[in-house]
Amino acid sequence: MPTILGPNQYGKAENRVVKITRDGATHHIKDLNVSVALSGDMAEVHYSGSNANVLPTDTTKNTVYAFAKEYGIDSAEQFGIHLARHFVTSQEPIHRARVRIEEYAWERIETSDADSRFVGADEAKHSFVRTGRETRLTQITYDGERWEVVSGLKDLAVMNSTDSEFWGYAKDGYTTLQEAYDRILATQVSGRWRFNWTDDEQRTPDWETSYEQTRKHMLQAFAETYSLSLQQTLYQMGARIIDHRSEIDEVRFSLPNKHHFLVDLEPFGLRNDNEVYLAADRPYGLIEATVLRDGCEARIPVDLTNL
Ligand SMILES: O=c1[nH]c(=O)c2[nH]c(=O)[nH]c2[nH]1
């Protein structure tokens, strides 16, 4: 049976790089997990084992660390763009690079003492605590002509303890769900947003500001939407981002509906006045949708676990 090689890519995954920038005694941290996937003229290594076109994955790893020193890490996006450009433009057989980065947030430890080791009165200059915040994400893809920058986040847990209803839904013989006029709405946001950035237009956003503002608009929309369904809330979250951030054309969310069930306390002679809930972990409703700037194309993959 003749066979041929299908799609393939290779590179070093999960390069953990921590970059300390020393501004005198005040230090700054960037903590990234960088995965590089390269593709191009790689048939021969699969067919015959000739490694002539193969830049070793070990070199890919070394480049990540060397670039952290040589160019610094202003933002995950800028760092990923730099790496992707390097692999595609420096190695003729490499036609496409995809760089995925996760970023973990650290914040300064607050201190009670004011002395020279501290920034201001109460922030340590070189002592940090990893925040319980979400994981920030970015993916940069470059094929020598086109760039695609998709950033986002995962594991951002949010809850509204009121202003959420769910009723008026379709019912059939298997429907048992009671209509809810005041329920908890909770989810763990996984979101991705695609930038309209291209290298030639010199319209490069400040990636750090863009992330903080996008996150802020998303959270404000979650908090401020009186929700009739998680679907409606999702749309508002996406629309708020598109309305406020001109650098973003597409937003996709995957939102697990983290169900909170009122516990029946009647057997104990107690009235549960919307106070005591069982937080169920599974199964969960899974609400997923893309919100687009009018006229733009949906390009973020439907399944966010693939991004
Ligand atoms: O916001 C919701 N959307 C649904 O589609 C749904 N389905 C369900 O059982 N509960 C909910 N809640």
PDB file of N, CA and C in Angstrom, residues 97-166:
ATOM      1  N   ALA A  97       5.763  29.074  11.379  1.00  0.00           N
ATOM      2  CA  ALA A  97       6.058  28.898  12.800  1.00  0.00           C
ATOM      3  C   ALA A  97       4.810  29.241  13.600  1.00  0.00           C
ATOM      4  N   ARG A  98       4.545  28.415  14.585  1.00  0.00           N
ATOM      5  CA  ARG A  98       3.453  28.708  15.513  1.00  0.00           C
ATOM      6  C   ARG A  98       4.043  28.714  16.919  1.00  0.00           C
ATOM      7  N   VAL A  99       3.886  29.842  17.588  1.00  0.00           N
ATOM      8  CA  VAL A  99       4.428  29.981  18.939  1.00  0.00           C
ATOM      9  C   VAL A  99       3.252  30.173  19.891  1.00  0.00           C
ATOM     10  N   ARG A 100       3.137  29.260  20.829  1.00  0.00           N
ATOM     11  CA  ARG A 100       2.090  29.369  21.856  1.00  0.00           C
ATOM     12  C   ARG A 100       2.740  29.703  23.185  1.00  0.00           C
ATOM     13  N   ILE A 101       2.156  30.664  23.880  1.00  0.00           N
ATOM     14  CA  ILE A 101       2.734  31.075  25.163  1.00  0.00           C
ATOM     15  C   ILE A 101       1.640  31.153  26.225  1.00  0.00           C
ATOM     16  N   GLU A 102       1.933  30.539  27.366  1.00  0.00           N
ATOM     17  CA  GLU A 102       1.112  30.751  28.562  1.00  0.00           C
ATOM     18  C   GLU A 102       1.903  31.673  29.474  1.00  0.00           C
ATOM     19  N   GLU A 103       1.217  32.585  30.134  1.00  0.00           N
ATOM     20  CA  GLU A 103       1.920  33.482  31.061  1.00  0.00           C
ATOM     21  C   GLU A 103       1.289  33.395  32.440  1.00  0.00           C
ATOM     22  N   TYR A 104       2.146  33.240  33.445  1.00  0.00           N
ATOM     23  CA  TYR A 104       1.681  33.157  34.826  1.00  0.00           C
ATOM     24  C   TYR A 104       1.983  34.480  35.517  1.00  0.00           C
ATOM     25  N   ALA A 105       1.007  34.976  36.265  1.00  0.00           N
ATOM     26  CA  ALA A 105       1.137  36.314  36.858  1.00  0.00           C
ATOM     27  C   ALA A 105       1.702  36.237  38.275  1.00  0.00           C
ATOM     28  N   TRP A 106       2.628  37.130  38.556  1.00  0.00           N
ATOM     29  CA  TRP A 106       3.191  37.287  39.903  1.00  0.00           C
ATOM     30  C   TRP A 106       2.933  38.716  40.348  1.00  0.00           C
ATOM     31  N   GLU A 107       2.676  38.904  41.626  1.00  0.00           N
ATOM     32  CA  GLU A 107       2.566  40.283  42.112  1.00  0.00           C
ATOM     33  C   GLU A 107       3.485  40.467  43.308  1.00  0.00           C
ATOM     34  N   ARG A 108       3.780  41.739  43.573  1.00  0.00           N
ATOM     35  CA  ARG A 108       4.697  42.018  44.671  1.00  0.00           C
ATOM     36  C   ARG A 108       4.052  41.672  46.007  1.00  0.00           C
ATOM     37  N   ILE A 109       4.834  41.094  46.890  1.00  0.00           N
ATOM     38  CA  ILE A 109       4.327  40.811  48.232  1.00  0.00           C
ATOM     39  C   ILE A 109       4.208  42.132  48.985  1.00  0.00           C
ATOM     40  N   GLU A 110       3.077  42.314  49.616  1.00  0.00           N
ATOM     41  CA  GLU A 110       2.891  43.525  50.432  1.00  0.00           C
ATOM     42  C   GLU A 110       3.600  43.335  51.749  1.00  0.00           C
ATOM     43  N   THR A 111       4.258  44.369  52.179  1.00  0.00           N
ATOM     44  CA  THR A 111       4.992  44.281  53.440  1.00  0.00           C
ATOM     45  C   THR A 111       4.493  45.372  54.376  1.00  0.00           C
ATOM     46  N   SER A 112       4.763  45.198  55.645  1.00  0.00           N
ATOM     47  CA  SER A 112       4.298  46.194  56.604  1.00  0.00           C
ATOM     48  C   SER A 112       5.386  47.227  56.870  1.00  0.00           C
ATOM     49  N   ASP A 113       6.612  46.796  56.622  1.00  0.00           N
ATOM     50  CA  ASP A 113       7.781  47.596  56.939  1.00  0.00           C
ATOM     51  C   ASP A 113       8.135  48.540  55.804  1.00  0.00           C
ATOM     52  N   ALA A 114       8.494  49.763  56.097  1.00  0.00           N
ATOM     53  CA  ALA A 114       9.030  50.623  55.038  1.00  0.00           C
ATOM     54  C   ALA A 114      10.533  50.702  55.220  1.00  0.00           C
ATOM     55  N   ASP A 115      11.272  50.052  54.350  1.00  0.00           N
ATOM     56  CA  ASP A 115      12.720  50.255  54.356  1.00  0.00           C
ATOM     57  C   ASP A 115      13.231  50.148  52.927  1.00  0.00           C
ATOM     58  N   SER A 116      14.535  50.234  52.782  1.00  0.00           N
ATOM     59  CA  SER A 116      15.092  50.405  51.441  1.00  0.00           C
ATOM     60  C   SER A 116      14.846  49.207  50.531  1.00  0.00           C
ATOM     61  N   ARG A 117      14.492  48.079  51.117  1.00  0.00           N
ATOM     62  CA  ARG A 117      14.282  46.917  50.264  1.00  0.00           C
ATOM     63  C   ARG A 117      12.920  46.940  49.589  1.00  0.00           C
ATOM     64  N   PHE A 118      12.094  47.935  49.957  1.00  0.00           N
ATOM     65  CA  PHE A 118      10.729  47.922  49.460  1.00  0.00           C
ATOM     66  C   PHE A 118      10.450  49.027  48.455  1.00  0.00           C
ATOM     67  N   VAL A 119       9.573  48.735  47.534  1.00  0.00           N
ATOM     68  CA  VAL A 119       9.117  49.726  46.564  1.00  0.00           C
ATOM     69  C   VAL A 119       8.024  50.509  47.266  1.00  0.00           C
ATOM     70  N   GLY A 120       8.145  51.831  47.304  1.00  0.00           N
ATOM     71  CA  GLY A 120       7.144  52.613  48.022  1.00  0.00           C
ATOM     72  C   GLY A 120       7.164  52.183  49.477  1.00  0.00           C
ATOM     73  N   ALA A 121       6.054  52.292  50.152  1.00  0.00           N
ATOM     74  CA  ALA A 121       6.035  51.991  51.573  1.00  0.00           C
ATOM     75  C   ALA A 121       5.870  50.496  51.813  1.00  0.00           C
ATOM     76  N   ASP A 122       5.167  49.817  50.950  1.00  0.00           N
ATOM     77  CA  ASP A 122       4.711  48.494  51.353  1.00  0.00           C
ATOM     78  C   ASP A 122       4.752  47.448  50.248  1.00  0.00           C
ATOM     79  N   GLU A 123       5.600  47.653  49.233  1.00  0.00           N
ATOM     80  CA  GLU A 123       5.694  46.626  48.195  1.00  0.00           C
ATOM     81  C   GLU A 123       7.129  46.161  48.073  1.00  0.00           C
ATOM     82  N   ALA A 124       7.310  44.835  48.165  1.00  0.00           N
ATOM     83  CA  ALA A 124       8.664  44.290  48.097  1.00  0.00           C
ATOM     84  C   ALA A 124       9.263  44.517  46.720  1.00  0.00           C
ATOM     85  N   LYS A 125      10.571  44.795  46.707  1.00  0.00           N
ATOM     86  CA  LYS A 125      11.248  45.029  45.429  1.00  0.00           C
ATOM     87  C   LYS A 125      11.597  43.736  44.720  1.00  0.00           C
ATOM     88  N   HIS A 126      11.803  42.678  45.496  1.00  0.00           N
ATOM     89  CA  HIS A 126      12.250  41.432  44.855  1.00  0.00           C
ATOM     90  C   HIS A 126      11.577  40.204  45.457  1.00  0.00           C
ATOM     91  N   SER A 127      10.400  40.391  46.053  1.00  0.00           N
ATOM     92  CA  SER A 127       9.659  39.250  46.611  1.00  0.00           C
ATOM     93  C   SER A 127       8.265  39.251  46.005  1.00  0.00           C
ATOM     94  N   PHE A 128       7.886  38.087  45.480  1.00  0.00           N
ATOM     95  CA  PHE A 128       6.661  38.008  44.694  1.00  0.00           C
ATOM     96  C   PHE A 128       5.812  36.838  45.153  1.00  0.00           C
ATOM     97  N   VAL A 129       4.511  36.943  44.914  1.00  0.00           N
ATOM     98  CA  VAL A 129       3.616  35.824  45.166  1.00  0.00           C
ATOM     99  C   VAL A 129       2.878  35.554  43.855  1.00  0.00           C
ATOM    100  N   ARG A 130       2.831  34.284  43.496  1.00  0.00           N
ATOM    101  CA  ARG A 130       2.120  33.934  42.264  1.00  0.00           C
ATOM    102  C   ARG A 130       0.637  34.155  42.515  1.00  0.00           C
ATOM    103  N   THR A 131      -0.024  34.885  41.642  1.00  0.00           N
ATOM    104  CA  THR A 131      -1.415  35.243  41.882  1.00  0.00           C
ATOM    105  C   THR A 131      -2.319  34.052  41.560  1.00  0.00           C
ATOM    106  N   GLY A 132      -3.481  34.054  42.150  1.00  0.00           N
ATOM    107  CA  GLY A 132      -4.475  33.037  41.830  1.00  0.00           C
ATOM    108  C   GLY A 132      -5.251  33.430  40.589  1.00  0.00           C
ATOM    109  N   ARG A 133      -4.675  34.343  39.830  1.00  0.00           N
ATOM    110  CA  ARG A 133      -5.376  34.808  38.641  1.00  0.00           C
ATOM    111  C   ARG A 133      -5.359  33.770  37.541  1.00  0.00           C
ATOM    112  N   GLU A 134      -6.098  34.097  36.489  1.00  0.00           N
ATOM    113  CA  GLU A 134      -6.161  33.262  35.293  1.00  0.00           C
ATOM    114  C   GLU A 134      -4.781  33.080  34.651  1.00  0.00           C
ATOM    115  N   THR A 135      -4.719  32.151  33.725  1.00  0.00           N
ATOM    116  CA  THR A 135      -3.523  32.018  32.893  1.00  0.00           C
ATOM    117  C   THR A 135      -3.752  32.807  31.614  1.00  0.00           C
ATOM    118  N   ARG A 136      -2.802  33.675  31.313  1.00  0.00           N
ATOM    119  CA  ARG A 136      -2.875  34.458  30.076  1.00  0.00           C
ATOM    120  C   ARG A 136      -2.258  33.646  28.935  1.00  0.00           C
ATOM    121  N   LEU A 137      -2.841  33.775  27.760  1.00  0.00           N
ATOM    122  CA  LEU A 137      -2.412  32.959  26.625  1.00  0.00           C
ATOM    123  C   LEU A 137      -2.167  33.803  25.393  1.00  0.00           C
ATOM    124  N   THR A 138      -1.248  33.357  24.550  1.00  0.00           N
ATOM    125  CA  THR A 138      -1.189  33.940  23.211  1.00  0.00           C
ATOM    126  C   THR A 138      -0.692  32.890  22.234  1.00  0.00           C
ATOM    127  N   GLN A 139      -1.093  33.039  20.996  1.00  0.00           N
ATOM    128  CA  GLN A 139      -0.595  32.167  19.919  1.00  0.00           C
ATOM    129  C   GLN A 139      -0.277  33.044  18.714  1.00  0.00           C
ATOM    130  N   ILE A 140       0.966  32.914  18.243  1.00  0.00           N
ATOM    131  CA  ILE A 140       1.407  33.676  17.076  1.00  0.00           C
ATOM    132  C   ILE A 140       1.694  32.698  15.951  1.00  0.00           C
ATOM    133  N   THR A 141       1.126  32.962  14.780  1.00  0.00           N
ATOM    134  CA  THR A 141       1.397  32.110  13.626  1.00  0.00           C
ATOM    135  C   THR A 141       1.884  32.989  12.485  1.00  0.00           C
ATOM    136  N   TYR A 142       2.972  32.551  11.826  1.00  0.00           N
ATOM    137  CA  TYR A 142       3.556  33.331  10.729  1.00  0.00           C
ATOM    138  C   TYR A 142       4.002  32.370   9.642  1.00  0.00           C
ATOM    139  N   ASP A 143       3.610  32.666   8.406  1.00  0.00           N
ATOM    140  CA  ASP A 143       3.999  31.784   7.300  1.00  0.00           C
ATOM    141  C   ASP A 143       4.884  32.510   6.289  1.00  0.00           C
ATOM    142  N   GLY A 144       5.511  33.580   6.728  1.00  0.00           N
ATOM    143  CA  GLY A 144       6.369  34.334   5.825  1.00  0.00           C
ATOM    144  C   GLY A 144       5.623  35.484   5.162  1.00  0.00           C
ATOM    145  N   GLU A 145       4.291  35.417   5.166  1.00  0.00           N
ATOM    146  CA  GLU A 145       3.474  36.492   4.591  1.00  0.00           C
ATOM    147  C   GLU A 145       2.445  37.003   5.586  1.00  0.00           C
ATOM    148  N   ARG A 146       1.679  36.050   6.106  1.00  0.00           N
ATOM    149  CA  ARG A 146       0.576  36.451   6.987  1.00  0.00           C
ATOM    150  C   ARG A 146       0.888  36.154   8.449  1.00  0.00           C
ATOM    151  N   TRP A 147       0.418  37.088   9.268  1.00  0.00           N
ATOM    152  CA  TRP A 147       0.519  36.917  10.709  1.00  0.00           C
ATOM    153  C   TRP A 147      -0.868  36.661  11.259  1.00  0.00           C
ATOM    154  N   GLU A 148      -0.930  35.823  12.284  1.00  0.00           N
ATOM    155  CA  GLU A 148      -2.170  35.738  13.046  1.00  0.00           C
ATOM    156  C   GLU A 148      -1.789  35.771  14.525  1.00  0.00           C
ATOM    157  N   VAL A 149      -2.352  36.728  15.229  1.00  0.00           N
ATOM    158  CA  VAL A 149      -2.114  36.821  16.669  1.00  0.00           C
ATOM    159  C   VAL A 149      -3.452  36.633  17.378  1.00  0.00           C
ATOM    160  N   VAL A 150      -3.524  35.564  18.159  1.00  0.00           N
ATOM    161  CA  VAL A 150      -4.725  35.281  18.951  1.00  0.00           C
ATOM    162  C   VAL A 150      -4.280  35.208  20.406  1.00  0.00           C
ATOM    163  N   SER A 151      -4.847  36.057  21.240  1.00  0.00           N
ATOM    164  CA  SER A 151      -4.517  36.013  22.661  1.00  0.00           C
ATOM    165  C   SER A 151      -5.762  35.636  23.450  1.00  0.00           C
ATOM    166  N   GLY A 152      -5.599  35.465  24.737  1.00  0.00           N
ATOM    167  CA  GLY A 152      -6.768  35.090  25.531  1.00  0.00           C
ATOM    168  C   GLY A 152      -6.390  34.716  26.941  1.00  0.00           C
ATOM    169  N   LEU A 153      -7.265  33.951  27.551  1.00  0.00           N
ATOM    170  CA  LEU A 153      -7.027  33.509  28.919  1.00  0.00           C
ATOM    171  C   LEU A 153      -7.824  32.249  29.190  1.00  0.00           C
ATOM    172  N   LYS A 154      -7.437  31.547  30.248  1.00  0.00           N
ATOM    173  CA  LYS A 154      -8.211  30.404  30.708  1.00  0.00           C
ATOM    174  C   LYS A 154      -8.226  30.403  32.231  1.00  0.00           C
ATOM    175  N   ASP A 155      -9.230  29.702  32.779  1.00  0.00           N
ATOM    176  CA  ASP A 155      -9.351  29.525  34.230  1.00  0.00           C
ATOM    177  C   ASP A 155      -9.606  30.822  34.982  1.00  0.00           C
ATOM    178  N   LEU A 156     -10.424  31.685  34.416  1.00  0.00           N
ATOM    179  CA  LEU A 156     -10.838  32.912  35.112  1.00  0.00           C
ATOM    180  C   LEU A 156     -12.234  32.638  35.706  1.00  0.00           C
ATOM    181  N   ALA A 157     -12.268  32.385  37.016  1.00  0.00           N
ATOM    182  CA  ALA A 157     -13.533  32.019  37.669  1.00  0.00           C
ATOM    183  C   ALA A 157     -14.300  33.272  38.074  1.00  0.00           C
ATOM    184  N   VAL A 158     -15.559  33.341  37.674  1.00  0.00           N
ATOM    185  CA  VAL A 158     -16.409  34.497  37.999  1.00  0.00           C
ATOM    186  C   VAL A 158     -17.786  34.020  38.454  1.00  0.00           C
ATOM    187  N   MET A 159     -18.447  34.835  39.288  1.00  0.00           N
ATOM    188  CA  MET A 159     -19.764  34.471  39.799  1.00  0.00           C
ATOM    189  C   MET A 159     -20.612  35.718  40.002  1.00  0.00           C
ATOM    190  N   ASN A 160     -21.882  35.636  39.594  1.00  0.00           N
ATOM    191  CA  ASN A 160     -22.886  36.629  39.990  1.00  0.00           C
ATOM    192  C   ASN A 160     -23.825  35.932  40.964  1.00  0.00           C
ATOM    193  N   SER A 161     -24.005  36.496  42.145  1.00  0.00           N
ATOM    194  CA  SER A 161     -24.846  35.824  43.144  1.00  0.00           C
ATOM    195  C   SER A 161     -26.322  36.199  43.005  1.00  0.00           C
ATOM    196  N   THR A 162     -26.632  37.087  42.055  1.00  0.00           N
ATOM    197  CA  THR A 162     -28.033  37.341  41.698  1.00  0.00           C
ATOM    198  C   THR A 162     -28.048  37.978  40.304  1.00  0.00           C
ATOM    199  N   ASP A 163     -29.198  38.505  39.896  1.00  0.00           N
ATOM    200  CA  ASP A 163     -29.353  39.098  38.557  1.00  0.00           C
ATOM    201  C   ASP A 163     -29.140  38.066  37.456  1.00  0.00           C
ATOM    202  N   SER A 164     -29.581  36.844  37.721  1.00  0.00           N
ATOM    203  CA  SER A 164     -29.535  35.799  36.699  1.00  0.00           C
ATOM    204  C   SER A 164     -30.821  34.985  36.788  1.00  0.00           C
ATOM    205  N   GLU A 165     -31.464  34.802  35.634  1.00  0.00           N
ATOM    206  CA  GLU A 165     -32.685  34.004  35.551  1.00  0.00           C
ATOM    207  C   GLU A 165     -32.520  33.003  34.413  1.00  0.00           C
ATOM    208  N   PHE A 166     -33.334  31.948  34.426  1.00  0.00           N
ATOM    209  CA  PHE A 166     -33.385  31.048  33.271  1.00  0.00           C
ATOM    210  C   PHE A 166     -34.757  30.410  33.244  1.00  0.00           C
TER     211      PHE A 166
END
